[in-house]
Every structure is written in structure tokens, then in C-alpha cells.
Coordinates of C-alpha atoms in Angstrom, one line a residue:
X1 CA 204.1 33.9 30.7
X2 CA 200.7 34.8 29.2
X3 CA 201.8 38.0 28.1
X4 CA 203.9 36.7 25.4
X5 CA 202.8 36.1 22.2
X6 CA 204.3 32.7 21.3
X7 CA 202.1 32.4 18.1
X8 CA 203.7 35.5 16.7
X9 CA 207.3 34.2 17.0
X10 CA 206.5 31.6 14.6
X11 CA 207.8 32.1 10.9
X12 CA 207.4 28.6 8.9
X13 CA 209.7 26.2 10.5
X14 CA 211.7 28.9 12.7
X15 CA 211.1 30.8 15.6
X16 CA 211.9 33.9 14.6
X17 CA 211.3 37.4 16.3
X18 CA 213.2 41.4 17.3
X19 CA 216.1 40.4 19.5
X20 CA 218.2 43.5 19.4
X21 CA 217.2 47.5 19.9
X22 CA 214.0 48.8 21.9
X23 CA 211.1 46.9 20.5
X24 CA 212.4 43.0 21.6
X25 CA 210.0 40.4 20.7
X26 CA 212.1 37.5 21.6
X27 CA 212.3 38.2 25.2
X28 CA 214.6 36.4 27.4
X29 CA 211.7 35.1 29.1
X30 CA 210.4 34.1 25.4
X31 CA 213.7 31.8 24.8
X32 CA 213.8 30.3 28.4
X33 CA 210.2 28.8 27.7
X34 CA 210.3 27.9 24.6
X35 CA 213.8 26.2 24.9
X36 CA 212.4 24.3 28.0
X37 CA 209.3 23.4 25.8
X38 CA 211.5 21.7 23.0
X39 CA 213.2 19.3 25.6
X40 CA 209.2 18.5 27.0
X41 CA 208.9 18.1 22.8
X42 CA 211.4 16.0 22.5
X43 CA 210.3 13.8 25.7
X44 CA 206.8 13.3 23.9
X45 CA 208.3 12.1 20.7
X46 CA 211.0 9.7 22.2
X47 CA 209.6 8.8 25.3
X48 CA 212.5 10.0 27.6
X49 CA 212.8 12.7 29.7
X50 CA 216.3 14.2 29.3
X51 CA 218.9 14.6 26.3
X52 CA 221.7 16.0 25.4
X53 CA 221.5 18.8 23.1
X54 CA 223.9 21.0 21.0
X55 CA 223.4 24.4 20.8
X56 CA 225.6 27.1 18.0
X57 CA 225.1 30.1 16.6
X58 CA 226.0 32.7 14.0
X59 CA 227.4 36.1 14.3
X60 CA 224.1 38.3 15.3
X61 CA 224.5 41.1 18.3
X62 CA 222.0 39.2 20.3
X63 CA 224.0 35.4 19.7
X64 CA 225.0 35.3 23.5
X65 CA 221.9 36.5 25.4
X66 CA 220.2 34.1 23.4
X67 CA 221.9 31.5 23.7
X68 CA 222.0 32.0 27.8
X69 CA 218.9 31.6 27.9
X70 CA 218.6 29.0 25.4
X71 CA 221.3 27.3 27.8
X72 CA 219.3 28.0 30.7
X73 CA 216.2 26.1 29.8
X74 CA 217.9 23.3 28.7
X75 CA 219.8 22.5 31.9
X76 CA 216.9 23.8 33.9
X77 CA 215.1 21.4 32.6
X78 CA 217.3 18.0 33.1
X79 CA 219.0 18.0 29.6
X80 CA 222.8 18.4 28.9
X81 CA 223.9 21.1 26.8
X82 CA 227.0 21.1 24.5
X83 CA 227.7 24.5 23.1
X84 CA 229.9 25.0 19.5
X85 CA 230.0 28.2 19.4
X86 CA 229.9 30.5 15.9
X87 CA 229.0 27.6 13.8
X88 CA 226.3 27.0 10.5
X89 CA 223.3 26.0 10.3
X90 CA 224.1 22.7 8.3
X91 CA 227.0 21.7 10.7
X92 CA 224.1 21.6 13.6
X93 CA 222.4 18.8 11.5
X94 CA 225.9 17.2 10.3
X95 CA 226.7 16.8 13.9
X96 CA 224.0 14.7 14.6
X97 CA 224.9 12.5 11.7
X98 CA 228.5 12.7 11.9
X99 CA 230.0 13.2 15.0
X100 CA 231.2 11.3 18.6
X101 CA 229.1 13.9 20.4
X102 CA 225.9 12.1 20.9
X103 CA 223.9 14.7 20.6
X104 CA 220.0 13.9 20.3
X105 CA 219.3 17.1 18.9
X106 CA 220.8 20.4 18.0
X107 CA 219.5 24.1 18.1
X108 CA 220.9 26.6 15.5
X109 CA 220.5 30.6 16.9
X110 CA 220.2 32.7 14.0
X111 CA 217.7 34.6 11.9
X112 CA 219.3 34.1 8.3
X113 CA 219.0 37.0 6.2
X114 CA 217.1 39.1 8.4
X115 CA 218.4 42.5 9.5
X116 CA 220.7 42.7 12.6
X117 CA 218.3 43.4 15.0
X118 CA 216.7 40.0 14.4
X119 CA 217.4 36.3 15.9
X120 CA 215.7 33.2 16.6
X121 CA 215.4 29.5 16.6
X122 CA 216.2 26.8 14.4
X123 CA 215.7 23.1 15.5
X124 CA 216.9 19.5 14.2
X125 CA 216.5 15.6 15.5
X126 CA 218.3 13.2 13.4
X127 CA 215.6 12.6 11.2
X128 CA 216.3 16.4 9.9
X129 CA 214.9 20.3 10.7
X130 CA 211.4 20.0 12.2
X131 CA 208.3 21.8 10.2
X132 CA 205.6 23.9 11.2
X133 CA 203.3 21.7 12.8
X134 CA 206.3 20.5 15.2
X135 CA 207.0 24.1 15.6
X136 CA 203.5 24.7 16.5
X137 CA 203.5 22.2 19.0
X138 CA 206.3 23.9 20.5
X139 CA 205.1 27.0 21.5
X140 CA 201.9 25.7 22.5
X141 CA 203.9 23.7 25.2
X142 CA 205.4 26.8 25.9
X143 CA 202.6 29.0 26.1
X144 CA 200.9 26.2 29.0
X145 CA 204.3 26.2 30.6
X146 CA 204.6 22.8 31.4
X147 CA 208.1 21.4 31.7
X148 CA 210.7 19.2 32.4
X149 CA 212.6 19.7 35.7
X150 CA 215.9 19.0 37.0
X151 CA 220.2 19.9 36.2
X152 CA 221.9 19.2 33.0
X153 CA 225.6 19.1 32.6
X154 CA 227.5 21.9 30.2
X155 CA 230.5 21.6 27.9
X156 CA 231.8 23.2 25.0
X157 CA 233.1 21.9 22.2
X158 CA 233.5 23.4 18.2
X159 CA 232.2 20.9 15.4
X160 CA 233.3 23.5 12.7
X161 CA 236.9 21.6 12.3
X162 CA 235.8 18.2 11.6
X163 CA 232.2 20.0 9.6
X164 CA 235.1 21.1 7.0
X165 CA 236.9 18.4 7.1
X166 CA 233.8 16.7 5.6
X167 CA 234.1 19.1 2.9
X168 CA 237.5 19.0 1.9
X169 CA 237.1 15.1 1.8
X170 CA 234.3 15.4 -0.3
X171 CA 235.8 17.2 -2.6
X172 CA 239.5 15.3 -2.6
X173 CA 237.3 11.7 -3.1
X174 CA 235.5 13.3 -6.2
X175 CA 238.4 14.4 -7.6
X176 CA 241.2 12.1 -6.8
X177 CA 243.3 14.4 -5.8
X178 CA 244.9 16.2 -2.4
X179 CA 244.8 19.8 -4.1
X180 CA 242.2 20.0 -7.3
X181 CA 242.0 23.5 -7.0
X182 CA 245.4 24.3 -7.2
X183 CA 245.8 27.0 -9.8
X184 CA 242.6 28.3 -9.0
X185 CA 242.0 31.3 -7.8
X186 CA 238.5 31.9 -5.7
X187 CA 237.3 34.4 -3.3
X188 CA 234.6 34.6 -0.6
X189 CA 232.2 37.0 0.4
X190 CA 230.8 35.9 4.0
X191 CA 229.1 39.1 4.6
X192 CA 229.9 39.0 8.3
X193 CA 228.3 36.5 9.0
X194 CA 229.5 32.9 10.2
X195 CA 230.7 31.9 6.4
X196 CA 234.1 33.2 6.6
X197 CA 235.8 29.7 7.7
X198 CA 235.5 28.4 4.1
X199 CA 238.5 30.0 2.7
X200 CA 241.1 28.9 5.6
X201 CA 239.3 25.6 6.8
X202 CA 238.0 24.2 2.4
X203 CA 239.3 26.1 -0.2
X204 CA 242.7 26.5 1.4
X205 CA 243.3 23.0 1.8
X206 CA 242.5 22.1 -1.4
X207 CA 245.1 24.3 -2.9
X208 CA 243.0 27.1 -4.0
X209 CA 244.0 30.9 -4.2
X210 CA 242.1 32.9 -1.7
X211 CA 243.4 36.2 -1.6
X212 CA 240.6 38.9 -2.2
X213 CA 238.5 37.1 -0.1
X214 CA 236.3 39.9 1.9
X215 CA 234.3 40.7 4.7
X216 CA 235.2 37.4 6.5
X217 CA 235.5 38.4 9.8
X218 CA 232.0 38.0 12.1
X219 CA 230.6 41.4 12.9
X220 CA 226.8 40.6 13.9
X221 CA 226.2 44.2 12.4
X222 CA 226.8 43.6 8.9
X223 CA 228.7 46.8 8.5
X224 CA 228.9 45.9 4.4
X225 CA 226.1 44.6 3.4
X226 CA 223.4 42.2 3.8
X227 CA 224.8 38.4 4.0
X228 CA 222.2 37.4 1.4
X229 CA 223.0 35.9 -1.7
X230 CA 220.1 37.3 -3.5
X231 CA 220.8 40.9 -2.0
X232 CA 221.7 43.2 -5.4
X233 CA 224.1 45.2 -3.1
X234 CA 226.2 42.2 -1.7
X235 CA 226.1 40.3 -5.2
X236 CA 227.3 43.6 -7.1
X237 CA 230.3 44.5 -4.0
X238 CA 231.3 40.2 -5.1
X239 CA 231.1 40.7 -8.8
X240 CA 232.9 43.9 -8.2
X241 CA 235.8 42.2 -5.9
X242 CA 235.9 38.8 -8.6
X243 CA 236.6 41.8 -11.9
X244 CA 239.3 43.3 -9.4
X245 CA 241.1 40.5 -8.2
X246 CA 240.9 38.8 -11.2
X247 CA 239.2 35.3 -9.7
X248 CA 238.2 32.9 -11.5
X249 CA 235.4 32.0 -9.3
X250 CA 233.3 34.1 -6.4
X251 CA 231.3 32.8 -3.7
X252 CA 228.9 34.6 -1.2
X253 CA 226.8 33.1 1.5
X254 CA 224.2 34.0 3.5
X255 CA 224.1 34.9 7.6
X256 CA 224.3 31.0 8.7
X257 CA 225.6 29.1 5.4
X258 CA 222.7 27.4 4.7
X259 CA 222.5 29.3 1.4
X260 CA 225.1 30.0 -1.0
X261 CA 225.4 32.1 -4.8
X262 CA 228.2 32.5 -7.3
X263 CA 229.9 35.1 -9.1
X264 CA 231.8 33.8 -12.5
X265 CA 235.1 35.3 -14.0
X266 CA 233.4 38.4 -15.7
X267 CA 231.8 39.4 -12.4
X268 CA 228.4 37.6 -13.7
X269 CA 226.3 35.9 -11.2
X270 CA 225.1 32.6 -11.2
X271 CA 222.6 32.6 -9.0
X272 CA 218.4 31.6 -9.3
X273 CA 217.4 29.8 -12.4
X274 CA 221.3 29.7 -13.7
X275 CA 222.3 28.5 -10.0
X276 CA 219.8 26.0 -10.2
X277 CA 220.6 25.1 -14.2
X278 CA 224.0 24.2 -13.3
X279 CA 223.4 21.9 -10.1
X280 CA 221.3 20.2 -12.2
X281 CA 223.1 20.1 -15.5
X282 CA 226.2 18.6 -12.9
X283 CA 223.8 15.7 -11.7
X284 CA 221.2 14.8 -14.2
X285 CA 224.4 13.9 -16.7
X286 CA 224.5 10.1 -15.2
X287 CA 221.2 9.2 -14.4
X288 CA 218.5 11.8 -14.6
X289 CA 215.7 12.5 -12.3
X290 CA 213.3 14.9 -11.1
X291 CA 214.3 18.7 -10.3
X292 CA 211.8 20.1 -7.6
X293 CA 212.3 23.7 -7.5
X294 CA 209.8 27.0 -6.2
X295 CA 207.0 28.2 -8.3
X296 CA 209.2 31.4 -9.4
X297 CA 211.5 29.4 -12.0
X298 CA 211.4 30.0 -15.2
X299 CA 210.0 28.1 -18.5
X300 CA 213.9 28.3 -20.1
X301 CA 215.0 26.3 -16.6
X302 CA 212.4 23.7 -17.7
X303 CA 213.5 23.3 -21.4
X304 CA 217.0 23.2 -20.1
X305 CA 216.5 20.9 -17.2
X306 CA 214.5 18.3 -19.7
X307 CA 217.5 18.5 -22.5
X308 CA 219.7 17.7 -19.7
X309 CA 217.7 14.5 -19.8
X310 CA 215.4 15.4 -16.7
X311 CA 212.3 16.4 -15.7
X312 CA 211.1 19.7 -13.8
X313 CA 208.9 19.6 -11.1
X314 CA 207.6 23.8 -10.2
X315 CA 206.2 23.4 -6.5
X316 CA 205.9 26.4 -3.6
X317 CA 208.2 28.4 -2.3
X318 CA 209.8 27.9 0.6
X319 CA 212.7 25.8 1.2
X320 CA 211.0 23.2 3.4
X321 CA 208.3 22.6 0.9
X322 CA 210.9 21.5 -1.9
X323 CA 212.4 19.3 0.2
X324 CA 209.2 17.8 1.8
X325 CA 207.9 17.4 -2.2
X326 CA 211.1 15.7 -3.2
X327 CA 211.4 13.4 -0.1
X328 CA 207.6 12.5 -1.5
X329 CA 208.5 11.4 -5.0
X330 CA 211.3 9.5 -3.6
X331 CA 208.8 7.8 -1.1
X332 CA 206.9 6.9 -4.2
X333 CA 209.6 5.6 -6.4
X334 CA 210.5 8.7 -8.6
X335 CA 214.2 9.2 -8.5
X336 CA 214.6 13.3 -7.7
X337 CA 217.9 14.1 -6.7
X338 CA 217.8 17.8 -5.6
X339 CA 215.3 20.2 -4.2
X340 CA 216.4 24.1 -4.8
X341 CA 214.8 27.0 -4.2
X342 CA 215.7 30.5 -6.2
X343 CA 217.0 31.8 -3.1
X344 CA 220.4 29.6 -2.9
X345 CA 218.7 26.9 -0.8
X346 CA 220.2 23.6 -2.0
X347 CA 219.3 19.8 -0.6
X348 CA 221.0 16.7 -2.2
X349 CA 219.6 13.7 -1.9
X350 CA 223.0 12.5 -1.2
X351 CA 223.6 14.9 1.7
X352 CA 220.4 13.8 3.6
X353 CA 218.3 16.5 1.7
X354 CA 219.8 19.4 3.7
X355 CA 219.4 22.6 2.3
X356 CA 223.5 23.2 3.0
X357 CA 224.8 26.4 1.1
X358 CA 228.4 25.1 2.0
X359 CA 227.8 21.7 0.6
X360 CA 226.3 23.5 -2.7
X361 CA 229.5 25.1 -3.3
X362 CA 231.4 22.0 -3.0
X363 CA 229.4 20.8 -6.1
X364 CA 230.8 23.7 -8.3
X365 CA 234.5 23.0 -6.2
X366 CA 234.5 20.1 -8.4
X367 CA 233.4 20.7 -11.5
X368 CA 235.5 23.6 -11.7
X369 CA 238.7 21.5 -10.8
X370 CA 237.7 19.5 -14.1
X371 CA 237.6 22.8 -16.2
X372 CA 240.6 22.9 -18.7
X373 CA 242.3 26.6 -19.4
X374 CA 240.1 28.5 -20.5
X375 CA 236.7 27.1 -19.4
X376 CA 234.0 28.7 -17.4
X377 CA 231.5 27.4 -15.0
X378 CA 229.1 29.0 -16.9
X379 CA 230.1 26.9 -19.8
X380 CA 227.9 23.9 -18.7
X381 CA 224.5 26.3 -18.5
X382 CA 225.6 28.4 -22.5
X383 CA 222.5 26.7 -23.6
X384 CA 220.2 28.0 -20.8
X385 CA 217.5 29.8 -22.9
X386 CA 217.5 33.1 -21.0
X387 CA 214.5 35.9 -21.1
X388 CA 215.2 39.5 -22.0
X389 CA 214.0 40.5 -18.7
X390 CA 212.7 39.4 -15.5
X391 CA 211.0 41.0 -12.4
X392 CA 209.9 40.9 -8.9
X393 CA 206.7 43.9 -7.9
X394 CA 205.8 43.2 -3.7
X395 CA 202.2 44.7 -3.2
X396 CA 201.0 45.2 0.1
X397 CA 197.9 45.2 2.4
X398 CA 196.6 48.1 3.7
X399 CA 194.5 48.7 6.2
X400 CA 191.3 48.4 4.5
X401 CA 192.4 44.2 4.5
X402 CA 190.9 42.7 7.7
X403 CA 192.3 39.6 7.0
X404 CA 195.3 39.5 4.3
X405 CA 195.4 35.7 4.0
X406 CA 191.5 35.4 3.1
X407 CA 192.0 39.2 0.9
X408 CA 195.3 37.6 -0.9
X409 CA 193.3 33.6 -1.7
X410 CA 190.2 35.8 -3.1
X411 CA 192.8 38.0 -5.5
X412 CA 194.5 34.9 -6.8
X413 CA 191.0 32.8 -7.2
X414 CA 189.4 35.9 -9.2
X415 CA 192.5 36.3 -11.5
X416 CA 192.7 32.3 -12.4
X417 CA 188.9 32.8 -13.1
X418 CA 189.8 36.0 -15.3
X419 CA 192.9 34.3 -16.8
X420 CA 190.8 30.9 -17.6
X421 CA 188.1 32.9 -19.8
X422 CA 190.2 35.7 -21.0
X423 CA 191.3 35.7 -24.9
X424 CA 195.4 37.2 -24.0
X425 CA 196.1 35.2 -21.1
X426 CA 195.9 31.8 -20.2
X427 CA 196.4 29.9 -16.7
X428 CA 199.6 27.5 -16.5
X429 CA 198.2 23.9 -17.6
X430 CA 200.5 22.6 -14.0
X431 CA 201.2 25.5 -11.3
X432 CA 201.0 24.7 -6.8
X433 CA 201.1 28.3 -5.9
X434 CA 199.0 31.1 -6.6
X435 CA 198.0 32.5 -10.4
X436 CA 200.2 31.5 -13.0
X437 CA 199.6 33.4 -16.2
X438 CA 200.8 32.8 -19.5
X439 CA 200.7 36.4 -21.6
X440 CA 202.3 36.5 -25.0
X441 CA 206.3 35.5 -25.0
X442 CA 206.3 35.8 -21.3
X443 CA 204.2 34.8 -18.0
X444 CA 203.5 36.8 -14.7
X445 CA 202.9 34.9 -11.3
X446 CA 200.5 36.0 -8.1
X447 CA 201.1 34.5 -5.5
X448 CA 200.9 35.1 -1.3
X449 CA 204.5 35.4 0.6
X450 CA 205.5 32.3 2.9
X451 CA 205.4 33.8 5.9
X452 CA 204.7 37.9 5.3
X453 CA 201.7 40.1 4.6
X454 CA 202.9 40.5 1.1
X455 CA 201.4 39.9 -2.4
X456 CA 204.5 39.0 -4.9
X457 CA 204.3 39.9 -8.4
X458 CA 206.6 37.8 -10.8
X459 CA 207.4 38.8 -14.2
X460 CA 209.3 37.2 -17.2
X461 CA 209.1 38.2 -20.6
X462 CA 211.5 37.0 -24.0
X463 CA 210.7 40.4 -25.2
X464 CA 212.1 43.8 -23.9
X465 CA 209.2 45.5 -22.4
X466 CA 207.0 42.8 -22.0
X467 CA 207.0 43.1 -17.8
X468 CA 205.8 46.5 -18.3
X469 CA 202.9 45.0 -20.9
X470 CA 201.8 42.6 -18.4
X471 CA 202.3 44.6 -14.9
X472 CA 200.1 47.4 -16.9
X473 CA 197.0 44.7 -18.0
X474 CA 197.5 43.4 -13.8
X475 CA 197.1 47.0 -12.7
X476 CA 194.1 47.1 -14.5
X477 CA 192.5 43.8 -13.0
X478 CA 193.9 44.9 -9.1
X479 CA 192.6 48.2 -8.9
X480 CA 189.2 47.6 -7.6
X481 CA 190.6 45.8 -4.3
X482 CA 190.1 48.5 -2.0
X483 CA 192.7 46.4 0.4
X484 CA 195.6 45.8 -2.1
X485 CA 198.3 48.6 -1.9
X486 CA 199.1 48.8 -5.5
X487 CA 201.6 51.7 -5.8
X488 CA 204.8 49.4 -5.8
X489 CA 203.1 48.2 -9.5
X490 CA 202.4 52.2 -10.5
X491 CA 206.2 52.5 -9.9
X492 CA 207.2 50.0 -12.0
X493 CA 205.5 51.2 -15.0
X494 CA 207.0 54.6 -14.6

């Protein structure tokens, strides 16, 4: 048990590690404890010593071995297990909330977006997915190996059925009728991953045309492409598929449906800032609010979001810390409605501020079965002021960097100082994440990665060429960090 190295499986509010090929990480041994140590988790927060748990997953090689030992620990240690099978992310929350199983908590097995070879973790109670200090309680029960004994029961039983039955009803009560989207035609891209039950279990029922639909079937190797709605590849082979079949709407999701894109008529995607633009412009049009999105939005979202009678709110990235900063305002009396993130994360207050990619699309289901002949989605967001381009530059750490938390804070505090005295750039008057730098027409944002050994670079200019203008004066200012790995930014400029 000492030999693993529980701290290293953490990633924000996941467990997260290689499950698949020669170089495993999430050992066998690794799920058995740490699956025991969430039930000994769960005893210290409720003050019982067994519970029944459900456990799903998506459509990853490693899903069953996983979810043996997952399985394993639970009963070994005096809890019940019910197992659903391929199921979301979302639905393992929605269960708790929704349905006869009595379930005291759930575990989701999946590793989102990551590559094949990857898995992991993914908890929930009732009061929602846990964060990282409940996750680094885990693993330090884990790692002292002190557990619950005894011999839980095992059943099986799906929750995806009645999950999309949720849906459908959703979207029938919104729009008064049985089959809204009758007439419509809209295909899904699922990516192989577990997303492919929307076309035959939602859109189906409510009348819409599905045919064109792709790569619904699970295959845990993503022989296509990356289930990732912010993938260029998968969002192109979508828009591609929407031109051909002639849809008038395309959806993708990612591995475990907890995020979701869009792909309009003309093979255009809606996704990041117009994504985001569009949720909001759909629920700020009755009673306004705050919009809490990551620090990587752009200053044409905020003009849009505060004509649509809002406000906007810039905070971190990361999907928990949205939500964590709207269920905040709320706490203090200020009505905010919806925490996104650019990545196709999504939580509604009205849907228990879970970041449901599933539930998103629902949203769009029903304004578009309000469209007339003719209208577009993309209608509702025409006056989203839009910059001539935008860009994302990853620098890394070599191995000059001894620590690249400490290396990336010092970058970021010696730009702000540079920014705050310089006569061309000027600091963000409101930013939470890194250096935020106003330059010209456009801005450019440093800031550290969530969970990686990565140094993002955003860029947004309203003038063509402007990136390269600011990425060059940013070259400039990094190349005397020794530690920083600044070719990704010499390639740019190229």
C-alpha cells in the first residue's frame, strides 16, 4: 500500500490516473483502497457505517476492471453496490435526486476527455460532486489504509431510461407540446463515448430527425476522434456531417456527457464565448442575473451579456470553481443563474448547478422548437461583437523549473508589475486568474493550468494580426526565464 502514490492520482476534484497499456497508474490495488476509503469518507461525514452506493461508467477500455475493483471495496467494506452500467456523468448525480434507488452516493468511472488509455474517479453525495479538499481527504484515508469491514449486497440496475425521460419531459413542459421538434432535423456526434443514447432515448421522442447522427456506438478506443467538444478535429468531422446531411442543428458531447458544443446549419460552431452568449441571452431575457464564467471569456461576451440585461462575472477556470463562485453570490443574495465554462461545462441553477452537457442541449431543444422557417439558433447571439481573431499559445516547464507552481506565480506577479507601469499595456481593472493585459484593440491572458505543468497564453485581438503583436512584445518579456519553454510562442509568430 505505501508504494502507491495516492497524491498523484489527484487531478482537482477527480481521481484521475493511466489505466490502460504498460505504464498503469491506477492500479487495481489503487481503486480497491481508494474506493474502500470513500465509504470510511462517507461514514465520517454521516455518522454511519455502511451505504448503499451506485456505481456507472462510460465507454473507456479499462470501464470493467475498474469498476471490479471499485465493486470490490465497496462490498468488502459493508456497503451495497448498485451498478448502471454505461451511463453519464450527470445521470450519477440525477439519481440521487431523482430516483426510487436510495442511493446515498454515486461514483462515475471515467476520465472525460482524456486519451483512451486514461480512467478514474468521479464522486457525488446528494448535496453534489465533492471538491478537492474532500478528495484530499480521500486518499489520505487511503494511503493509512484504514477501513470499513464487512459484506454488501450487489444489484444491477440502468438509470439511463428514466435520466431521459427527465429530458424529454423537460422539454415537452417548456414547450407544450408531445413532439416540438418535429420538422427538425438534428444529428449527434457522441464520439464513442457514452453520449450516443440522446438521439433514440430525447431527440427521437420528441419528433426530431436524426438521421446522420454518427459515431454513436461506444468504442472505449475512440477510433474517430477525440469525444471533446472543444477538439478542432471532432468539431470540423460535426460541421462537416451538419453541411452533408443538411441538419439544421449538430450536437457533440464529450466522453461522459457532462459537456456538450453545437454545430449550426452552415456547419458553424457555437461553442466557447458564442455557447455561452446564447445560454445566456435564453435566460437573462425574464429576469436577469449574474453570468459567472472562466477567466478566458472575452470582452464582446461581456458587452453582450450586459445588453441582454445582465451582468458578467470573469472568475477561474475550472468547472468546479464557477460553480462554487455562483453558489456564493446566490448565498449572498445575488441572483446568478448559470455558471459556464468555455469548455462546454454548463450548471443551471435550476438543475441543481450541475455542470450537465445533456441538460445544456435541452436549453437550445427549446429554443429551436420556437424558431419560425427560416431562423437560426445563431440568430439570438447576431449581435455578439466578435474579435478578428483569437488564440491559445501552452508554454511549458523545463527542467531548469524546480518547482513550476512557484516558477509560473513569479512569471505572472513580474508581468502584472511590468503591465501596471508600462505605457502600451495596462492590467485588467477586475481579473481572479493570472495576468490579464489590455494591449491596443485586444488583451492577452497568463495564467497557470488547473491541474497541469502548463503556462497558457490567451490571445484576442479586434484587429487581424494583433495576437502576433502581442505574443511578439510577451516573447520579449519571457525570454529571460531560464525555466519557461518558450518555443510553442516562437511558433506562433512564424
Amino acid at each position: 500500500m505505501q508504494s502507491i502514490e495516492f497524491k498523484k492520482l489527484k487531478s482537482g476534484t477527480d481521481v484521475r490516473g493511466v489505466a490502460a497499456g504498460d505504464k498503469i497508474t491506477l492500479t487495481d490495488e489503487a481503486v480497491l483502497a481508494i474506493s474502500r476509503a470513500f465509504v470510511k469518507w462517507l461514514g465520517l461525514k454521516y455518522g454511519k457505517d455502511s451505504f448503499k452506493i451506485a456505481v456507472g461508467h462510460d465507454s473507456r477500455i479499462s470501464a470493467m476492471r475498474v469498476f471490479g475493483k471499485v465493486r470490490e471495496g465497496i462490498i468488502s467494506s459493508g456497503s451495497d453496490v448498485v451498478y448502471t452500467g454505461l451511463s453519464s456523468t450527470p445521470s450519477m448525480f440525477i439519481l440521487l435526486k431523482k430516483s426510487d434507488m436510495n442511493c446515498s452516493a454515486s461514483i462515475m468511472i471515467t476520465a472525460s476527455h482524456l486519451p483512451y488509455d486514461r480512467n478514474g474517479l468521479k464522486f457525488f453525495t446528494p448535496d453534489g460532486g465533492l471538491d478537492g479538499k474532500d478528495i484530499d481527504e480521500i486518499l489520505q484515508i487511503a494511503e493509512k489504509g484504514e477501513f470499513f469491514s464487512g459484506a454488501g449486497k450487489y444489484e444491477e440496475r440502468s438509470f439511463m431510461d428514466e435520466y431521459s425521460s427527465i429530458l424529454v419531459d423537460s422539454v415537452r413542459k417548456a414547450c407544450g407540446s408531445e413532439k416540438p421538434l418535429d420538422g427538425k432535423k438534428i444529428i449527434v456526434d457522441a464520439g464513442n463515448g457514452a453520449g450516443g443514447f440522446f438521439t433514440e432515448k430525447v431527440l427521437i421522442p420528441l419528433g426530431a430527425n436524426t438521421d446522420g447522427s454518427q459515431f454513436l456506438k461506444p468504442d472505449g478506443l475512440f477510433p474517430n476522434h477525440i469525444p471533446n467538444p472543444e477538439d478542432k478535429d471532432a468539431i470540423e468531422s460535426l460541421s462537416k456531417a451538419v453541411v452533408r446531411t443538411k441538419a439544421d442543428l449538430g450536437i457533440i458531447f464529450d466522453t461522459d456527457v457532462d459537456r456538450a458544443g453545437a454545430v449550426d446549419s452552415d456547419g458553424r460552431e457555437i461553442n466557447r464565448n458564442r455557447l455561452i452568449a446564447l445560454v445566456s441571452a435564453l435566460l437573462l431575457k425574464d429576469k436577469g442575473g449574474v453570468i459567472v464564467t472562466d477567466s478566458v471569456t472575452s470582452d464582446g461576451l461581456t458587452e453582450f451579456i450586459e445588453k441582454s440585461g445582465g451582468s458578467h462575472l470573469r472568475f477561474k477556470r475550472g468547472y468546479k470553481n464557477v460553480i462554487d463562485k455562483c453558489l456564493e453570490l446566490n448565498a449572498n443574495g445575488v441572483y446568478s443563474p448559470l455558471a459556464m465554462e468555455t469548455s462546454g461545462h454548463a450548471a443551471f441553477m435550476e438543475n441543481y448547478f450541475l455542470d450537465d452537457g445533456a441538460y445544456l442541449v435541452t436549453k437550445l431543444l427549446i429554443a429551436m422548437a420556437s424558431l419560425k422557417d427560416g431562423e437560426r439558433l445563431t440568430g439570438l447571439i447576431s449581435s455578439l461583437p466578435e474579435p478578428a481573431e483569437s488564440a491559445e499559445v501552452r508554454l511549458t516547464f523545463n527542467e531548469n523549473s524546480v518547482d513550476f507552481k512557484a516558477d509560473g506565480k513569479r512569471v505572472i506577479e513580474e508581468l502584472k508589475e511590468i503591465a501596471s507601469s508600462s505605457s502600451d499595456m495596462k492590467l485588467a481593472a477586475t481579473n481572479y486568474e493570472g495576468a490579464r493585459i489590455n494591449f491596443g484593440d485586444g488583451w492577452l491572458l497568463a495564467r497557470m493550468s488547473v491541474h497541469d505543468p502548463v503556462m497558457p497564453l490567451n490571445f484576442e485581438s479586434n484587429t487581424p494580426g494583433g495576437n502576433k503583436v502581442m505574443a511578439a512584445r510577451l516573447l520579449k518579456l519571457l525570454e529571460g526565464y531560464n525555466f519557461l519553454n518558450t518555443e510553442n510562442l516562437k511558433k506562433f509568430l512564424l
